[in-house]
Amino acid sequence: MASHADEFNEADRRDFLVLAGNAFAAVGAASLLWPFVQQMNPDASAKALASTEIDLAPVKEGQAITVLWRGKPVFIRNRTAAEIESARKVELDKLPGGADAADENRVKKGHENWLVLVGICTHLGCIPKGQSMGDAKGDFGGWFCPCHGSHYDTSGRIRLGPAPRNLDVPPYEFVTDTKIRIG
Amino acid sequence: MSGHVSTYEPKSRWGKWWDERLPIARLMHGSFVDFPTPRNLNYLWTFGGILAFCLIAQIVTGIVLAMHYQPSDVAAFNSIEHIRRDVNFGWLMRNLHAVGASMFFIAVYVHIFRGLYYGSYKAPREVLWILGVIILLLMMATAFLGYTLPWGQMSFWGVTVITNLFSALDTIWAGLGTGIVEWLWGGYSVSGVTLNRFFSLHYLLPFVLTGVVILHIWALHTAGQNNPTGLDIKQPSDSVPMHPYATSKDIVGMFMFLIMFAWFAFFLPDYLGHADNYTEANPLVTPPHIVPEWYFLPFYAILRAFTGSFLGVPLGSFAKLFGVLAMFGSILVLAFVPWLDTSRVRSSKYRPIFKWFFWAFAFTCVALGYLGSKPADGVYVMWAQIFTLLYFLFFLVAMPVIGIIETPKKLPKSITEAVLGGGDAIIQAKH
């Protein structure tokens, strides 16, 4: 039998019950919190990855169009030979992303003139200028974000300014020679 | 003050009945009627009361607006015009609320600079000051959420840019920032879903704010008010009862403030806003020049000061993260001011060196505000970087160093002596 003093110092059945009870209450409260956090995440209708098909035939060389995909603008530019050449002349070690940022890796083989990009500045989410004929295209002939001054080149890569990443290339494929499916 | 005991005496039987059950009249009497107030408070001390008024005014007009506003991406923009044109006195409620936000910030900035000048953050008022910093953060969050609701171009792109600040965390852990941003948006871009939750939170936060304001007043009444000399109340002649002395001064200050408030609300309701917000939100077109409301401009300038390089130091892909950290840091640094200032003297009145640095700091804030309203290129970026550096140097270098090297002027013996001079006058005042 335990002495009287031990009854107070050693963990007994009551301590175990208190600890276990509190632990259950804490885990229960935390599990209840999760639905309140999770309800704010994108819902099923937002997640449904709608894919968009776009006919590129009317877009002439040097022109660009903007389409909407998942609520985001997507830039599609039919680049001129000069634009492609200037994008390929850049030394890759000067670019964030290294070899992945090579122009060849940002377009589909056989369709090198078509550049497809999520048209959202990777700095703070503005839509860069450069899609319309009269727009400022920045120092590198691609796009220029008016919000905080990021310059993108003709491959959509960040060359000057605060943006941390190149413009993203969305998942897409050529369905026919003049039609793409984004998503 | 902590030692203050209310002299409240219930006069009627009704008053006595309540006093024995819920002594709320005693609490109010002790806090706002016979509470000992330094006798030398100047008009800068009327801004606490003005701020309480602003909070109540925003809540009252806000509740009214919520009765007519529709928080949906389809209807929000038109419902604001509906309020301004069709709802009875809707134009008045909307103008008071929109202008009221600016007035609230004018008052809070005066209040903060007053605290910095007279050393109101020093012991034993550190908690009081930190509660004030929390109030400022809550005010900024509430104002930002509220600016979303008209669903104009500035609303939409303001939200896009500010929520995207969190994506800077991707630099620390890939996907963390994007995850937070999509959680805030409830989608992959700012949408009606975002608007709806922002409306809910915009309604909630003022009540949280009210709770913190009550703690702020509690802390104020525990430590007692600071005053232009920075001296403690040491004797009865140093103080006067809050009512009618401080309350009447408060009313004069408040009426002056209300004249300016009314002038803007009636004659210049859109002067402090931006014309682009009268174009409905369009997720495909960013306005050529995005600026926040005037009260965020200095912080916006700090955010934008971190381009690819900062004063010649290349930042590479960390530029965005540093910009975001500096912007939040510029407010959080205020919370450490009680310990950054090493001087034993509170009031700048008796601090010959610090006084000049205070005014240089005030100029820095105004300059950053101006630069925040300008496009982020050319010479503006360089000046924004210089003033951002000066902003942080004030807190992190000037405050601790000046406190050590400065010889303060001789302090008066008491508030009474500072007001009445030495000699007979004091003795008379004491009687």
Coordinates of C-alpha atoms in Angstrom, one line a residue:
Chain A
M1 CA 0.0 0.0 0.0
A2 CA 1.2 3.5 -0.8
S3 CA 1.9 5.8 2.2
H4 CA -0.2 8.9 2.8
A5 CA 2.5 11.2 1.3
D6 CA 2.7 9.2 -1.9
E7 CA -1.0 9.7 -2.5
F8 CA -0.3 13.3 -3.1
N9 CA 2.9 13.1 -5.0
E10 CA 2.4 10.2 -7.4
A11 CA 0.2 10.4 -10.4
D12 CA -3.0 8.5 -9.5
R13 CA -6.1 7.5 -11.3
R14 CA -7.6 11.0 -10.9
D15 CA -4.7 12.7 -12.5
F16 CA -5.0 10.4 -15.4
L17 CA -8.7 11.1 -15.8
V18 CA -8.1 14.9 -15.6
L19 CA -5.3 14.7 -18.2
A20 CA -7.2 12.5 -20.5
G21 CA -10.4 14.5 -20.2
N22 CA -8.5 17.8 -21.0
A23 CA -6.7 16.2 -23.9
F24 CA -10.0 15.0 -25.4
A25 CA -11.5 18.4 -24.9
A26 CA -8.5 20.1 -26.6
V27 CA -8.5 17.7 -29.5
G28 CA -12.3 18.1 -29.8
A29 CA -12.1 21.9 -29.8
A30 CA -9.3 21.9 -32.4
S31 CA -11.3 19.5 -34.7
L32 CA -14.3 21.8 -34.4
L33 CA -12.1 24.7 -35.4
W34 CA -11.1 23.1 -38.7
P35 CA -14.5 23.4 -40.5
F36 CA -14.5 27.1 -39.6
V37 CA -11.1 27.5 -41.2
Q38 CA -11.7 25.2 -44.1
Q39 CA -15.0 26.8 -45.1
M40 CA -13.0 29.8 -46.4
N41 CA -10.9 27.8 -48.9
P42 CA -12.0 27.7 -52.6
D43 CA -15.3 25.8 -52.8
A44 CA -16.2 23.0 -55.1
S45 CA -17.5 25.3 -57.8
A46 CA -14.3 27.3 -57.8
K47 CA -12.2 24.1 -57.8
A48 CA -14.0 22.6 -60.7
L49 CA -11.1 23.0 -63.2
A50 CA -13.0 24.4 -66.2
S51 CA -10.9 24.0 -69.3
T52 CA -11.2 26.5 -72.0
E53 CA -10.7 25.9 -75.8
I54 CA -9.4 28.8 -77.8
D55 CA -9.2 29.2 -81.6
L56 CA -5.9 30.9 -82.5
A57 CA -6.6 31.3 -86.2
P58 CA -7.7 34.9 -86.1
V59 CA -4.6 36.0 -84.1
K60 CA -2.1 37.3 -86.6
E61 CA 1.7 37.5 -86.1
G62 CA 2.5 40.3 -83.6
Q63 CA -1.0 40.3 -82.1
A64 CA -2.1 39.2 -78.7
I65 CA -5.4 38.2 -77.1
T66 CA -6.5 37.8 -73.5
V67 CA -8.8 35.1 -72.4
L68 CA -10.3 34.2 -69.0
W69 CA -9.4 30.9 -67.3
R70 CA -10.3 30.1 -63.7
G71 CA -11.2 33.8 -63.2
K72 CA -7.7 34.8 -64.3
P73 CA -6.6 36.5 -67.5
V74 CA -4.4 34.4 -69.8
F75 CA -2.2 36.2 -72.3
I76 CA -1.7 34.5 -75.7
R77 CA 0.8 36.2 -78.0
N78 CA 1.6 35.3 -81.5
R79 CA 5.3 36.3 -81.4
T80 CA 7.2 37.8 -84.3
A81 CA 10.5 36.2 -85.4
A82 CA 12.4 39.2 -83.9
E83 CA 10.6 38.7 -80.5
I84 CA 11.5 35.0 -80.4
E85 CA 15.1 35.7 -81.3
S86 CA 15.5 38.4 -78.6
A87 CA 14.0 36.0 -76.0
R88 CA 16.5 33.3 -77.0
K89 CA 19.6 35.5 -77.0
V90 CA 19.4 36.1 -73.2
E91 CA 22.0 34.4 -71.1
L92 CA 20.1 32.1 -68.8
D93 CA 22.3 32.5 -65.7
K94 CA 20.9 36.1 -65.5
L95 CA 17.3 34.9 -65.1
P96 CA 15.5 33.5 -62.1
G97 CA 14.7 29.9 -62.7
G98 CA 17.9 29.1 -64.5
A99 CA 17.7 26.6 -67.4
D100 CA 13.9 26.1 -66.8
A101 CA 13.5 29.7 -67.9
A102 CA 14.9 28.9 -71.4
D103 CA 12.4 30.1 -74.0
E104 CA 12.2 26.6 -75.4
N105 CA 10.8 25.3 -72.1
R106 CA 8.1 28.0 -72.0
V107 CA 6.5 27.1 -75.3
K108 CA 5.2 24.0 -77.1
K109 CA 7.5 22.3 -79.6
G110 CA 6.5 23.1 -83.1
H111 CA 4.5 26.1 -82.0
E112 CA 7.4 28.3 -80.8
N113 CA 5.6 31.5 -81.9
W114 CA 2.8 31.0 -79.5
L115 CA 3.4 32.2 -75.9
V116 CA 0.7 31.4 -73.4
L117 CA 1.0 32.9 -69.9
V118 CA -1.1 33.6 -66.9
G119 CA -1.4 37.4 -67.2
I120 CA -0.9 38.2 -63.5
C121 CA 2.2 39.9 -62.3
T122 CA 4.0 37.6 -59.8
H123 CA 4.7 40.6 -57.5
L124 CA 1.3 41.6 -56.2
G125 CA -1.2 40.4 -58.8
C126 CA -1.8 43.3 -61.1
I127 CA -2.5 42.7 -64.8
P128 CA 0.7 43.9 -66.7
K129 CA 0.3 46.2 -69.8
G130 CA 1.5 45.0 -73.2
Q131 CA -1.4 43.2 -74.7
S132 CA -2.8 46.1 -76.8
M133 CA -0.9 47.8 -79.6
G134 CA -0.6 51.1 -77.8
D135 CA 0.5 49.7 -74.4
A136 CA 3.8 50.3 -72.8
K137 CA 5.7 47.0 -73.1
G138 CA 8.5 47.7 -70.8
D139 CA 12.3 47.8 -71.4
F140 CA 12.4 44.3 -72.8
G141 CA 9.5 44.4 -75.3
G142 CA 7.2 42.0 -73.4
W143 CA 5.0 43.3 -70.6
F144 CA 5.2 46.1 -68.1
C145 CA 3.3 46.1 -64.8
P146 CA 2.2 49.7 -64.0
C147 CA 1.6 49.0 -60.3
H148 CA 5.1 48.5 -59.1
G149 CA 7.2 48.7 -62.2
S150 CA 8.1 45.1 -63.2
H151 CA 9.4 44.5 -66.7
Y152 CA 8.9 41.2 -68.5
D153 CA 10.6 40.1 -71.7
T154 CA 9.1 38.5 -74.9
S155 CA 9.2 35.1 -73.1
G156 CA 7.3 36.6 -70.1
R157 CA 10.4 36.4 -67.8
I158 CA 11.0 39.0 -65.1
R159 CA 14.0 41.1 -66.1
L160 CA 13.7 44.3 -63.9
G161 CA 11.6 45.2 -60.9
P162 CA 10.3 43.6 -57.7
A163 CA 8.5 40.6 -59.1
P164 CA 10.0 37.4 -57.7
R165 CA 9.1 34.9 -60.5
N166 CA 8.6 34.8 -64.3
L167 CA 5.0 34.9 -65.5
D168 CA 3.5 31.4 -65.0
V169 CA 2.7 29.2 -68.0
P170 CA -0.7 27.5 -67.4
P171 CA -1.2 23.8 -68.3
Y172 CA -2.3 23.7 -72.0
E173 CA -2.1 21.6 -75.1
F174 CA -2.6 22.1 -78.8
V175 CA -5.8 20.3 -79.9
T176 CA -5.2 21.1 -83.5
D177 CA -2.6 23.4 -85.2
T178 CA -4.7 26.5 -84.5
K179 CA -6.6 25.5 -81.4
I180 CA -5.5 25.2 -77.7
R181 CA -7.1 23.8 -74.6
I182 CA -6.1 25.5 -71.3
G183 CA -6.5 23.5 -68.1
Chain B
M1 CA -5.6 56.9 -11.3
S2 CA -5.2 53.6 -9.6
G3 CA -5.6 55.1 -6.2
H4 CA -8.6 57.2 -7.2
V5 CA -11.8 56.4 -5.3
S6 CA -15.0 57.9 -6.7
T7 CA -16.8 60.4 -4.6
Y8 CA -20.0 59.3 -6.1
E9 CA -23.0 59.5 -3.7
P10 CA -26.3 58.2 -5.0
K11 CA -28.9 60.8 -4.3
S12 CA -32.2 59.1 -5.0
R13 CA -33.5 55.8 -3.6
W14 CA -33.5 54.5 -7.1
G15 CA -29.8 55.4 -7.4
K16 CA -29.0 53.6 -4.1
W17 CA -31.0 50.5 -5.2
W18 CA -28.8 50.3 -8.3
D19 CA -25.5 51.2 -6.5
E20 CA -25.9 48.1 -4.3
R21 CA -26.6 45.8 -7.2
L22 CA -24.7 47.1 -10.3
P23 CA -22.5 50.2 -9.5
I24 CA -22.3 51.3 -13.1
A25 CA -23.1 54.9 -12.3
R26 CA -20.3 54.9 -9.7
L27 CA -17.9 53.5 -12.3
M28 CA -18.9 56.2 -14.9
H29 CA -18.7 59.0 -12.3
G30 CA -15.3 57.9 -11.1
S31 CA -14.0 57.5 -14.6
F32 CA -15.4 60.5 -16.4
V33 CA -16.6 63.0 -13.8
D34 CA -14.4 63.3 -10.7
F35 CA -11.4 61.5 -12.4
P36 CA -8.3 63.6 -11.6
T37 CA -7.0 65.2 -14.9
P38 CA -3.6 67.0 -15.1
R39 CA -4.4 70.8 -15.0
N40 CA -2.1 71.6 -17.9
L41 CA -3.6 69.4 -20.8
N42 CA -3.5 71.2 -24.1
Y43 CA -5.8 70.8 -27.1
L44 CA -3.8 67.8 -28.4
W45 CA -5.3 65.9 -25.5
T46 CA -8.8 66.4 -26.9
F47 CA -8.2 63.8 -29.6
G48 CA -8.9 60.8 -27.4
G49 CA -12.5 62.0 -27.0
I50 CA -12.6 62.9 -30.7
L51 CA -11.5 59.3 -31.6
A52 CA -14.3 57.9 -29.3
F53 CA -16.7 60.0 -31.2
C54 CA -15.3 58.8 -34.6
L55 CA -15.7 55.2 -33.6
I56 CA -19.3 55.6 -32.5
A57 CA -20.1 57.6 -35.6
Q58 CA -18.6 55.0 -37.9
I59 CA -20.6 52.2 -36.2
V60 CA -23.9 54.1 -36.3
T61 CA -23.6 55.2 -40.0
G62 CA -22.2 51.7 -40.8
I63 CA -25.2 49.9 -39.3
V64 CA -27.5 52.2 -41.4
L65 CA -25.5 51.5 -44.6
A66 CA -25.6 47.8 -44.0
M67 CA -29.4 48.0 -44.1
H68 CA -29.3 49.1 -47.8
Y69 CA -26.0 47.7 -49.1
Q70 CA -25.8 44.4 -51.0
P71 CA -22.5 42.4 -50.5
S72 CA -22.5 40.7 -53.9
D73 CA -20.2 41.2 -56.9
V74 CA -23.2 41.7 -59.1
A75 CA -25.1 44.2 -56.9
A76 CA -22.6 45.9 -54.7
F77 CA -21.5 48.7 -57.1
N78 CA -25.1 49.6 -58.0
S79 CA -26.3 49.4 -54.4
I80 CA -23.8 52.2 -53.4
E81 CA -25.3 54.4 -56.1
H82 CA -28.8 53.4 -54.9
I83 CA -27.8 54.5 -51.4
R84 CA -26.5 57.8 -52.7
R85 CA -29.4 58.6 -54.9
D86 CA -32.6 56.8 -53.8
V87 CA -32.4 56.0 -50.1
N88 CA -33.8 58.7 -47.8
F89 CA -30.7 60.6 -46.5
G90 CA -28.6 57.8 -47.9
W91 CA -26.3 60.4 -49.4
L92 CA -25.7 61.8 -45.9
M93 CA -25.0 58.4 -44.3
R94 CA -22.7 57.3 -47.1
N95 CA -20.8 60.6 -47.1
L96 CA -20.4 60.6 -43.3
H97 CA -19.2 57.0 -43.3
A98 CA -16.7 57.4 -46.2
V99 CA -15.4 60.8 -45.0
G100 CA -15.6 59.5 -41.4
A101 CA -12.9 56.9 -42.2
S102 CA -10.5 59.7 -43.2
M103 CA -11.4 61.8 -40.2
F104 CA -10.8 58.8 -37.9
F105 CA -7.3 58.5 -39.4
I106 CA -6.5 62.2 -39.1
A107 CA -7.5 62.1 -35.5
V108 CA -5.6 58.9 -34.8
Y109 CA -2.4 60.2 -36.4
V110 CA -2.5 63.4 -34.4
H111 CA -3.1 61.2 -31.3
I112 CA -0.1 59.0 -32.1
F113 CA 2.3 61.9 -32.9
R114 CA 1.1 63.6 -29.6
G115 CA 2.0 60.4 -27.8
L116 CA 5.5 60.3 -29.4
Y117 CA 6.2 64.0 -28.8
Y118 CA 5.3 63.9 -25.1
G119 CA 6.6 60.4 -24.4
S120 CA 3.2 59.0 -23.5
Y121 CA 4.5 55.5 -24.1
K122 CA 7.0 55.5 -21.2
A123 CA 6.5 53.6 -17.9
P124 CA 3.9 53.0 -16.6
R125 CA 2.0 53.4 -19.9
E126 CA 3.7 50.7 -22.0
V127 CA 0.5 48.5 -22.1
L128 CA -1.6 51.5 -22.8
W129 CA 0.6 52.4 -25.8
I130 CA 0.7 48.8 -27.1
L131 CA -3.1 48.6 -26.9
G132 CA -3.0 51.7 -29.0
V133 CA -0.8 50.0 -31.6
I134 CA -3.3 47.1 -31.7
I135 CA -6.1 49.6 -32.2
L136 CA -4.2 51.2 -35.1
L137 CA -3.8 47.8 -36.7
L138 CA -7.5 47.0 -36.3
M139 CA -8.5 50.3 -37.7
M140 CA -6.3 49.7 -40.7
A141 CA -7.8 46.3 -41.3
T142 CA -11.3 47.6 -40.9
A143 CA -10.7 50.5 -43.3
F144 CA -9.1 48.2 -45.8
L145 CA -12.0 45.7 -45.7
G146 CA -14.5 48.6 -45.9
Y147 CA -12.8 50.1 -49.0
T148 CA -13.5 46.8 -50.8
L149 CA -17.2 47.1 -50.4
P150 CA -18.1 49.7 -53.1
W151 CA -16.6 47.1 -55.6
G152 CA -15.0 49.8 -57.9
Q153 CA -11.7 49.4 -59.7
M154 CA -9.7 50.7 -56.8
S155 CA -11.6 48.4 -54.4
F156 CA -10.9 45.4 -56.5
W157 CA -7.2 46.1 -57.3
G158 CA -6.5 47.4 -53.8
V159 CA -7.7 44.0 -52.4
T160 CA -5.8 42.1 -55.1
V161 CA -2.5 43.9 -54.3
I162 CA -2.8 43.8 -50.5
T163 CA -4.0 40.2 -50.2
N164 CA -1.2 39.2 -52.6
L165 CA 1.3 40.6 -50.0
F166 CA 0.9 37.2 -48.2
S167 CA 2.1 35.4 -51.3
A168 CA 5.6 36.7 -50.4
L169 CA 5.7 33.9 -47.9
D170 CA 6.2 31.5 -50.8
T171 CA 9.9 32.7 -50.7
I172 CA 10.1 31.0 -47.2
W173 CA 8.1 27.9 -47.9
A174 CA 6.9 27.2 -51.5
G175 CA 3.1 27.2 -51.6
L176 CA 2.5 28.6 -48.1
G177 CA 1.8 32.2 -49.3
T178 CA -0.3 31.1 -52.2
G179 CA -2.3 28.8 -49.9
I180 CA -3.0 31.7 -47.5
V181 CA -4.0 34.0 -50.4
E182 CA -6.4 31.5 -51.9
W183 CA -7.9 30.8 -48.4
L184 CA -8.5 34.6 -48.0
W185 CA -10.0 34.8 -51.5
G186 CA -12.1 31.6 -51.4
G187 CA -11.0 31.0 -55.0
Y188 CA -8.1 31.6 -57.4
S189 CA -8.7 35.3 -57.8
V190 CA -10.6 38.1 -56.0
S191 CA -14.3 37.5 -56.6
G192 CA -17.8 37.9 -55.2
V193 CA -16.9 35.2 -52.6
T194 CA -14.1 37.5 -51.3
L195 CA -16.5 40.5 -51.2
N196 CA -19.0 38.6 -49.1
R197 CA -16.6 37.5 -46.4
F198 CA -14.9 40.9 -46.3
F199 CA -18.3 42.5 -45.6
S200 CA -18.9 40.1 -42.8
L201 CA -15.5 40.9 -41.3
H202 CA -15.9 44.6 -41.9
Y203 CA -19.0 44.5 -39.7
L204 CA -17.3 42.4 -37.0
L205 CA -14.0 44.3 -36.5
P206 CA -15.4 47.6 -35.2
F207 CA -16.9 45.7 -32.3
V208 CA -13.5 44.0 -31.6
L209 CA -12.1 47.5 -31.8
T210 CA -14.6 48.8 -29.3
G211 CA -13.4 46.0 -26.9
V212 CA -9.8 47.0 -27.2
V213 CA -10.7 50.7 -26.8
I214 CA -12.3 49.8 -23.5
L215 CA -9.1 48.1 -22.4
H216 CA -7.1 51.2 -23.7
I217 CA -9.3 53.5 -21.5
W218 CA -9.0 51.1 -18.6
A219 CA -5.2 51.2 -18.9
L220 CA -5.3 55.0 -19.2
H221 CA -7.3 55.3 -16.0
T222 CA -5.0 52.9 -14.2
A223 CA -1.8 54.7 -15.1
G224 CA -3.3 58.2 -15.3
Q225 CA -3.0 60.7 -18.2
N226 CA 0.3 62.0 -19.3
N227 CA 0.6 65.8 -19.8
P228 CA 2.7 68.3 -21.7
T229 CA 5.4 68.4 -18.9
G230 CA 5.5 64.6 -18.8
L231 CA 5.5 64.8 -14.9
D232 CA 3.4 62.6 -12.7
I233 CA 0.5 64.1 -10.7
K234 CA 2.2 64.4 -7.3
Q235 CA -0.2 66.6 -5.3
P236 CA -3.9 67.6 -5.4
S237 CA -3.0 71.0 -7.0
D238 CA -1.6 69.2 -10.1
S239 CA -5.0 68.0 -11.1
V240 CA -8.5 69.1 -11.7
P241 CA -11.7 67.0 -11.9
M242 CA -12.3 65.7 -15.4
H243 CA -15.8 67.3 -15.4
P244 CA -16.2 70.2 -16.1
Y245 CA -12.6 71.2 -16.8
A246 CA -11.4 68.6 -19.3
T247 CA -14.8 67.8 -20.7
S248 CA -15.5 71.4 -21.6
K249 CA -12.1 71.6 -23.4
D250 CA -12.8 68.3 -25.1
I251 CA -16.1 69.8 -26.4
V252 CA -14.4 72.8 -27.9
G253 CA -11.8 70.6 -29.6
M254 CA -14.5 68.3 -30.9
F255 CA -16.5 71.1 -32.4
M256 CA -13.5 72.4 -34.2
F257 CA -12.9 69.0 -35.5
L258 CA -16.6 68.5 -36.5
I259 CA -16.6 71.7 -38.5
M260 CA -13.8 70.2 -40.7
F261 CA -15.7 66.8 -40.7
A262 CA -18.9 68.5 -41.9
W263 CA -17.1 70.6 -44.5
F264 CA -15.8 67.5 -46.1
A265 CA -19.0 65.5 -45.7
F266 CA -21.2 68.2 -47.2
F267 CA -18.9 70.0 -49.7
L268 CA -16.1 67.6 -50.6
P269 CA -17.4 64.1 -50.1
D270 CA -15.3 62.6 -52.8
Y271 CA -12.2 64.7 -52.4
L272 CA -10.3 62.2 -50.3
G273 CA -11.4 59.2 -52.5
H274 CA -10.2 58.2 -56.0
A275 CA -12.2 58.7 -59.2
D276 CA -11.3 55.2 -60.4
N277 CA -13.5 53.8 -57.7
Y278 CA -16.5 55.0 -59.7
T279 CA -15.7 52.5 -62.4
E280 CA -17.1 49.1 -61.6
A281 CA -14.5 46.3 -60.7
N282 CA -13.1 44.7 -63.8
P283 CA -10.8 41.7 -63.2
L284 CA -9.2 42.1 -66.7
V285 CA -8.0 45.6 -66.5
T286 CA -5.7 47.1 -63.8
P287 CA -6.0 50.9 -63.5
P288 CA -2.8 52.6 -64.8
H289 CA -1.9 53.9 -61.4
I290 CA -3.1 52.1 -58.2
V291 CA -3.0 54.1 -55.0
P292 CA -4.5 53.3 -51.6
E293 CA -6.5 55.8 -49.6
W294 CA -4.3 58.7 -48.3
Y295 CA -3.9 57.2 -44.8
F296 CA -2.1 54.2 -46.1
L297 CA 0.3 56.1 -48.5
P298 CA 3.4 56.2 -46.2
F299 CA 3.2 52.4 -45.7
Y300 CA 2.6 51.9 -49.4
A301 CA 5.7 53.9 -50.2
I302 CA 7.7 51.7 -47.8
L303 CA 6.3 48.5 -49.6
R304 CA 7.3 49.8 -53.0
A305 CA 10.7 51.1 -52.0
F306 CA 12.0 47.5 -52.2
T307 CA 12.5 47.0 -55.9
G308 CA 15.1 44.7 -57.4
S309 CA 17.6 46.6 -55.2
F310 CA 17.5 48.8 -52.2
L311 CA 19.8 51.9 -52.2
G312 CA 22.2 49.9 -54.5
V313 CA 22.1 46.6 -52.6
P314 CA 20.7 43.9 -54.9
L315 CA 17.8 42.0 -53.3
G316 CA 17.1 39.5 -56.1
S317 CA 14.0 37.4 -55.6
F318 CA 13.8 38.5 -51.9
A319 CA 12.7 42.0 -52.9
K320 CA 9.0 41.2 -52.5
L321 CA 9.4 39.6 -49.1
F322 CA 11.5 42.4 -47.8
G323 CA 9.0 45.0 -49.0
V324 CA 6.2 43.2 -47.2
L325 CA 8.2 42.7 -44.0
A326 CA 9.3 46.4 -44.0
M327 CA 5.7 47.5 -44.4
F328 CA 4.4 45.4 -41.5
G329 CA 7.6 46.2 -39.6
S330 CA 7.0 49.9 -39.9
I331 CA 3.9 49.6 -37.8
L332 CA 5.1 46.8 -35.5
V333 CA 8.2 48.8 -34.6
L334 CA 5.8 51.2 -32.8
A335 CA 5.0 48.5 -30.2
F336 CA 8.7 48.5 -29.1
V337 CA 9.0 52.2 -28.7
P338 CA 8.6 52.1 -24.9
W339 CA 11.9 50.2 -24.8
L340 CA 13.6 51.8 -27.7
D341 CA 13.5 55.2 -26.1
T342 CA 16.2 55.2 -23.4
S343 CA 15.6 58.7 -22.1
R344 CA 14.3 59.1 -18.5
V345 CA 12.5 62.3 -19.5
R346 CA 9.1 61.9 -21.1
S347 CA 8.2 65.2 -22.7
S348 CA 10.2 66.5 -25.8
K349 CA 9.6 69.9 -24.3
Y350 CA 12.7 69.2 -22.1
R351 CA 14.6 67.2 -24.7
P352 CA 16.5 69.7 -26.9
I353 CA 18.0 67.1 -29.3
F354 CA 15.1 64.6 -29.5
K355 CA 12.7 67.4 -30.3
W356 CA 14.5 68.0 -33.7
F357 CA 14.5 64.4 -34.5
F358 CA 10.8 64.2 -33.8
W359 CA 10.1 66.9 -36.3
A360 CA 12.5 65.3 -38.8
F361 CA 10.5 62.0 -38.3
A362 CA 7.2 63.8 -38.8
F363 CA 8.6 65.2 -42.1
T364 CA 9.7 61.7 -43.1
C365 CA 6.2 60.4 -42.7
V366 CA 4.7 63.2 -44.8
A367 CA 7.4 62.7 -47.5
L368 CA 6.7 59.0 -47.6
G369 CA 3.0 59.8 -47.9
Y370 CA 3.8 62.1 -50.9
L371 CA 6.0 59.4 -52.5
G372 CA 3.3 56.7 -52.0
S373 CA 1.0 58.7 -54.2
K374 CA 3.5 58.9 -57.0
P375 CA 4.3 56.3 -59.6
A376 CA 6.9 53.7 -58.6
D377 CA 9.7 54.7 -61.0
G378 CA 12.6 57.0 -61.6
V379 CA 13.7 59.4 -58.9
Y380 CA 10.6 58.6 -56.7
V381 CA 11.9 55.1 -56.0
M382 CA 15.3 56.5 -54.8
W383 CA 13.6 59.0 -52.5
A384 CA 11.2 56.4 -51.1
Q385 CA 14.2 54.2 -50.3
I386 CA 16.0 57.1 -48.5
F387 CA 13.0 58.0 -46.5
T388 CA 12.2 54.4 -45.7
L389 CA 15.7 54.1 -44.3
L390 CA 15.2 57.3 -42.3
Y391 CA 11.9 56.0 -40.9
F392 CA 13.6 53.0 -39.4
L393 CA 16.7 54.8 -38.3
F394 CA 14.5 57.1 -36.2
F395 CA 13.2 54.2 -34.2
L396 CA 16.2 51.8 -34.2
V397 CA 19.1 54.3 -33.9
A398 CA 17.9 57.8 -33.0
M399 CA 15.6 56.8 -30.2
P400 CA 18.0 54.6 -28.2
V401 CA 21.1 56.8 -28.9
I402 CA 19.7 60.2 -28.2
G403 CA 18.3 59.0 -24.9
I404 CA 21.9 58.2 -23.8
I405 CA 23.8 61.2 -25.2
E406 CA 21.3 64.0 -24.6
T407 CA 21.3 66.3 -21.6
P408 CA 17.7 67.1 -20.8
K409 CA 16.6 70.6 -19.7
K410 CA 15.9 71.1 -16.1
L411 CA 12.4 69.8 -15.2
P412 CA 10.0 71.8 -13.2
K413 CA 9.3 70.4 -9.7
S414 CA 5.7 69.7 -10.4
I415 CA 2.9 70.4 -12.9
T416 CA 1.7 73.2 -10.6
E417 CA 5.1 74.9 -10.8
A418 CA 5.2 74.5 -14.6
V419 CA 1.8 76.2 -14.9
L420 CA 2.0 78.9 -12.2
G421 CA 5.7 79.4 -11.8
G422 CA 7.5 79.1 -8.4
G423 CA 6.9 81.0 -5.2
D424 CA 3.7 82.3 -3.7
A425 CA 1.5 81.4 -6.6
I426 CA 2.1 77.7 -5.8
I427 CA 1.3 78.1 -2.2
Q428 CA -1.9 80.0 -3.1
A429 CA -2.9 77.3 -5.5
K430 CA -2.4 74.7 -3.0
H431 CA -5.0 76.3 -0.7

